[in-house]
């Protein structure tokens, strides 16, 4: 059973370009979470999706950021008109059930976005 | 003040030593306490999970929660070079309805010297 897959692993964009980050959850997992990790900072929750639905986007910046998890295919985190402050590691996690306490989320290896 | 404080390290100890990693927190509503291990260039993986107070042991790892002091610890006995990683604490309250309520510490970098 393959783990959570993320691609690309490294992404370089110039200011103003768009970044698309993809996440394929573990087989049988329908709950997907996106986190951002800045250097010397902890993981910060961005958005929680279930197939075709955004459940909680309270951690998502209001502008330029969007996420989707279509019926078929991977979950996509999209950042439009990237700025240098968007440079970070973006992690996706998945779970078979909704995380409400100590249920385990399984993390992917992350995508490291660098904005020049 | 951050809700969860964690010393970033780095912490370097010789192989075989006992390691103590700690976090303090300010929100007395936290009930779920977790430790994640993150190897370089990898995603975090759940190591230990404790609900409310007390100790939990799993092999060489012991998680301890002191709610009166708002202090949690992870002890690693007989440390190995393969334990070298960043350790993140994480916690959430009883009314947690979503992963958005999990607060992560910034992580402590640990290095075990052979």
GROMACS .gro file of N, CA and C in nm, chain B residues 30-92:
model
  189
  146UNK      N    1  -0.636   2.197   2.620
  146UNK     CA    2  -0.574   2.088   2.544
  146UNK      C    3  -0.590   1.956   2.618
  147UNK      N    4  -0.632   1.853   2.544
  147UNK     CA    5  -0.651   1.720   2.603
  147UNK      C    6  -0.577   1.612   2.524
  148UNK      N    7  -0.553   1.637   2.397
  148UNK     CA    8  -0.484   1.541   2.312
  148UNK      C    9  -0.341   1.589   2.293
  149UNK      N   10  -0.246   1.501   2.317
  149UNK     CA   11  -0.105   1.538   2.307
  149UNK      C   12  -0.033   1.436   2.220
  150UNK      N   13   0.037   1.484   2.120
  150UNK     CA   14   0.099   1.397   2.023
  150UNK      C   15   0.246   1.435   2.002
  151UNK      N   16   0.324   1.337   1.967
  151UNK     CA   17   0.462   1.359   1.925
  151UNK      C   18   0.479   1.302   1.785
  152UNK      N   19   0.537   1.384   1.697
  152UNK     CA   20   0.566   1.342   1.562
  152UNK      C   21   0.717   1.343   1.543
  153UNK      N   22   0.765   1.252   1.461
  153UNK     CA   23   0.906   1.248   1.422
  153UNK      C   24   0.913   1.283   1.274
  154UNK      N   25   1.005   1.371   1.240
  154UNK     CA   26   1.020   1.413   1.101
  154UNK      C   27   1.167   1.402   1.061
  155UNK      N   28   1.195   1.308   0.973
  155UNK     CA   29   1.331   1.296   0.918
  155UNK      C   30   1.350   1.403   0.812
  156UNK      N   31   1.476   1.435   0.787
  156UNK     CA   32   1.509   1.540   0.693
  156UNK      C   33   1.447   1.512   0.556
  157UNK      N   34   1.382   1.611   0.501
  157UNK     CA   35   1.320   1.603   0.368
  157UNK      C   36   1.205   1.502   0.361
  158UNK      N   37   1.146   1.471   0.477
  158UNK     CA   38   1.033   1.379   0.480
  158UNK      C   39   0.916   1.445   0.551
  159UNK      N   40   0.799   1.381   0.543
  159UNK     CA   41   0.683   1.429   0.617
  159UNK      C   42   0.684   1.376   0.760
  160UNK      N   43   0.613   1.442   0.849
  160UNK     CA   44   0.606   1.395   0.989
  160UNK      C   45   0.533   1.260   0.997
  161UNK      N   46   0.571   1.182   1.097
  161UNK     CA   47   0.500   1.057   1.124
  161UNK      C   48   0.466   1.053   1.273
  162UNK      N   49   0.345   1.007   1.302
  162UNK     CA   50   0.301   1.003   1.441
  162UNK      C   51   0.381   0.899   1.519
  163UNK      N   52   0.436   0.944   1.632
  163UNK     CA   53   0.519   0.857   1.715
  163UNK      C   54   0.442   0.810   1.838
  164UNK      N   55   0.383   0.906   1.907
  164UNK     CA   56   0.312   0.876   2.032
  164UNK      C   57   0.190   0.965   2.041
  165UNK      N   58   0.087   0.914   2.106
  165UNK     CA   59  -0.036   0.989   2.126
  165UNK      C   60  -0.086   0.962   2.266
  166UNK      N   61  -0.116   1.068   2.341
  166UNK     CA   62  -0.166   1.055   2.477
  166UNK      C   63  -0.291   1.139   2.493
  167UNK      N   64  -0.387   1.083   2.562
  167UNK     CA   65  -0.507   1.159   2.593
  167UNK      C   66  -0.505   1.194   2.741
  168UNK      N   67  -0.522   1.321   2.770
  168UNK     CA   68  -0.524   1.375   2.907
  168UNK      C   69  -0.388   1.356   2.975
  169UNK      N   70  -0.385   1.326   3.101
  169UNK     CA   71  -0.259   1.323   3.175
  169UNK      C   72  -0.198   1.185   3.180
  170UNK      N   73  -0.076   1.180   3.234
  170UNK     CA   74  -0.015   1.051   3.260
  170UNK      C   75   0.098   1.018   3.166
  171UNK      N   76   0.142   0.895   3.176
  171UNK     CA   77   0.253   0.845   3.097
  171UNK      C   78   0.205   0.740   2.998
  172UNK      N   79   0.279   0.729   2.890
  172UNK     CA   80   0.254   0.622   2.794
  172UNK      C   81   0.388   0.574   2.742
  173UNK      N   82   0.407   0.445   2.741
  173UNK     CA   83   0.535   0.388   2.701
  173UNK      C   84   0.517   0.302   2.576
  174UNK      N   85   0.614   0.313   2.484
  174UNK     CA   86   0.612   0.230   2.364
  174UNK      C   87   0.757   0.201   2.328
  175UNK      N   88   0.804   0.083   2.369
  175UNK     CA   89   0.943   0.048   2.342
  175UNK      C   90   1.039   0.142   2.414
  176UNK      N   91   1.125   0.206   2.337
  176UNK     CA   92   1.225   0.297   2.397
  176UNK      C   93   1.167   0.437   2.422
  177UNK      N   94   1.045   0.459   2.383
  177UNK     CA   95   0.984   0.592   2.392
  177UNK      C   96   0.881   0.600   2.506
  178UNK      N   97   0.887   0.711   2.580
  178UNK     CA   98   0.787   0.737   2.684
  178UNK      C   99   0.737   0.879   2.669
  179UNK      N  100   0.606   0.893   2.662
  179UNK     CA  101   0.544   1.026   2.656
  179UNK      C  102   0.484   1.056   2.793
  180UNK      N  103   0.506   1.178   2.838
  180UNK     CA  104   0.458   1.218   2.971
  180UNK      C  105   0.384   1.350   2.960
  181UNK      N  106   0.270   1.359   3.027
  181UNK     CA  107   0.191   1.482   3.026
  181UNK      C  108   0.170   1.528   3.169
  182UNK      N  109   0.203   1.653   3.195
  182UNK     CA  110   0.178   1.714   3.327
  182UNK      C  111   0.087   1.835   3.302
  183UNK      N  112  -0.042   1.813   3.317
  183UNK     CA  113  -0.136   1.920   3.285
  183UNK      C  114  -0.132   2.032   3.387
  184UNK      N  115  -0.094   2.002   3.509
  184UNK     CA  116  -0.089   2.108   3.611
  184UNK      C  117   0.019   2.211   3.577
  185UNK      N  118   0.127   2.162   3.514
  185UNK     CA  119   0.235   2.252   3.475
  185UNK      C  120   0.227   2.292   3.328
  186UNK      N  121   0.132   2.235   3.257
  186UNK     CA  122   0.118   2.259   3.112
  186UNK      C  123   0.250   2.226   3.042
  187UNK      N  124   0.292   2.103   3.062
  187UNK     CA  125   0.426   2.062   3.020
  187UNK      C  126   0.418   1.918   2.972
  188UNK      N  127   0.469   1.892   2.851
  188UNK     CA  128   0.473   1.754   2.805
  188UNK      C  129   0.616   1.718   2.767
  189UNK      N  130   0.646   1.589   2.779
  189UNK     CA  131   0.782   1.542   2.752
  189UNK      C  132   0.779   1.414   2.670
  190UNK      N  133   0.885   1.396   2.596
  190UNK     CA  134   0.910   1.270   2.526
  190UNK      C  135   1.050   1.224   2.567
  191UNK      N  136   1.058   1.103   2.622
  191UNK     CA  137   1.186   1.047   2.661
  191UNK      C  138   1.223   0.935   2.564
  192UNK      N  139   1.348   0.935   2.523
  192UNK     CA  140   1.400   0.828   2.437
  192UNK      C  141   1.514   0.762   2.512
  193UNK      N  142   1.496   0.633   2.540
  193UNK     CA  143   1.602   0.557   2.610
  193UNK      C  144   1.691   0.491   2.507
  194UNK      N  145   1.815   0.466   2.548
  194UNK     CA  146   1.911   0.395   2.461
  194UNK      C  147   1.906   0.454   2.320
  195UNK      N  148   1.930   0.585   2.311
  195UNK     CA  149   1.916   0.654   2.183
  195UNK      C  150   2.011   0.598   2.077
  196UNK      N  151   1.961   0.596   1.954
  196UNK     CA  152   2.034   0.541   1.840
  196UNK      C  153   2.055   0.651   1.735
  197UNK      N  154   2.158   0.638   1.652
  197UNK     CA  155   2.176   0.736   1.544
  197UNK      C  156   2.052   0.750   1.456
  198UNK      N  157   1.976   0.640   1.442
  198UNK     CA  158   1.854   0.645   1.360
  198UNK      C  159   1.743   0.729   1.425
  199UNK      N  160   1.762   0.768   1.550
  199UNK     CA  161   1.666   0.857   1.615
  199UNK      C  162   1.689   1.004   1.577
  200UNK      N  163   1.799   1.030   1.507
  200UNK     CA  164   1.829   1.168   1.466
  200UNK      C  165   1.720   1.217   1.371
  201UNK      N  166   1.651   1.321   1.413
  201UNK     CA  167   1.536   1.374   1.338
  201UNK      C  168   1.489   1.500   1.409
  202UNK      N  169   1.387   1.561   1.354
  202UNK     CA  170   1.318   1.670   1.423
  202UNK      C  171   1.193   1.615   1.488
  203UNK      N  172   1.171   1.648   1.613
  203UNK     CA  173   1.055   1.599   1.687
  203UNK      C  174   0.959   1.713   1.712
  204UNK      N  175   0.836   1.694   1.667
  204UNK     CA  176   0.732   1.796   1.680
  204UNK      C  177   0.631   1.751   1.784
  205UNK      N  178   0.599   1.839   1.877
  205UNK     CA  179   0.485   1.810   1.963
  205UNK      C  180   0.361   1.872   1.898
  206UNK      N  181   0.246   1.818   1.932
  206UNK     CA  182   0.121   1.871   1.879
  206UNK      C  183   0.012   1.847   1.981
  207UNK      N  184  -0.085   1.933   1.986
  207UNK     CA  185  -0.192   1.917   2.085
  207UNK      C  186  -0.322   1.978   2.038
  208UNK      N  187  -0.431   1.932   2.099
  208UNK     CA  188  -0.564   1.978   2.060
  208UNK      C  189  -0.658   1.965   2.179
   0.00000   0.00000   0.00000
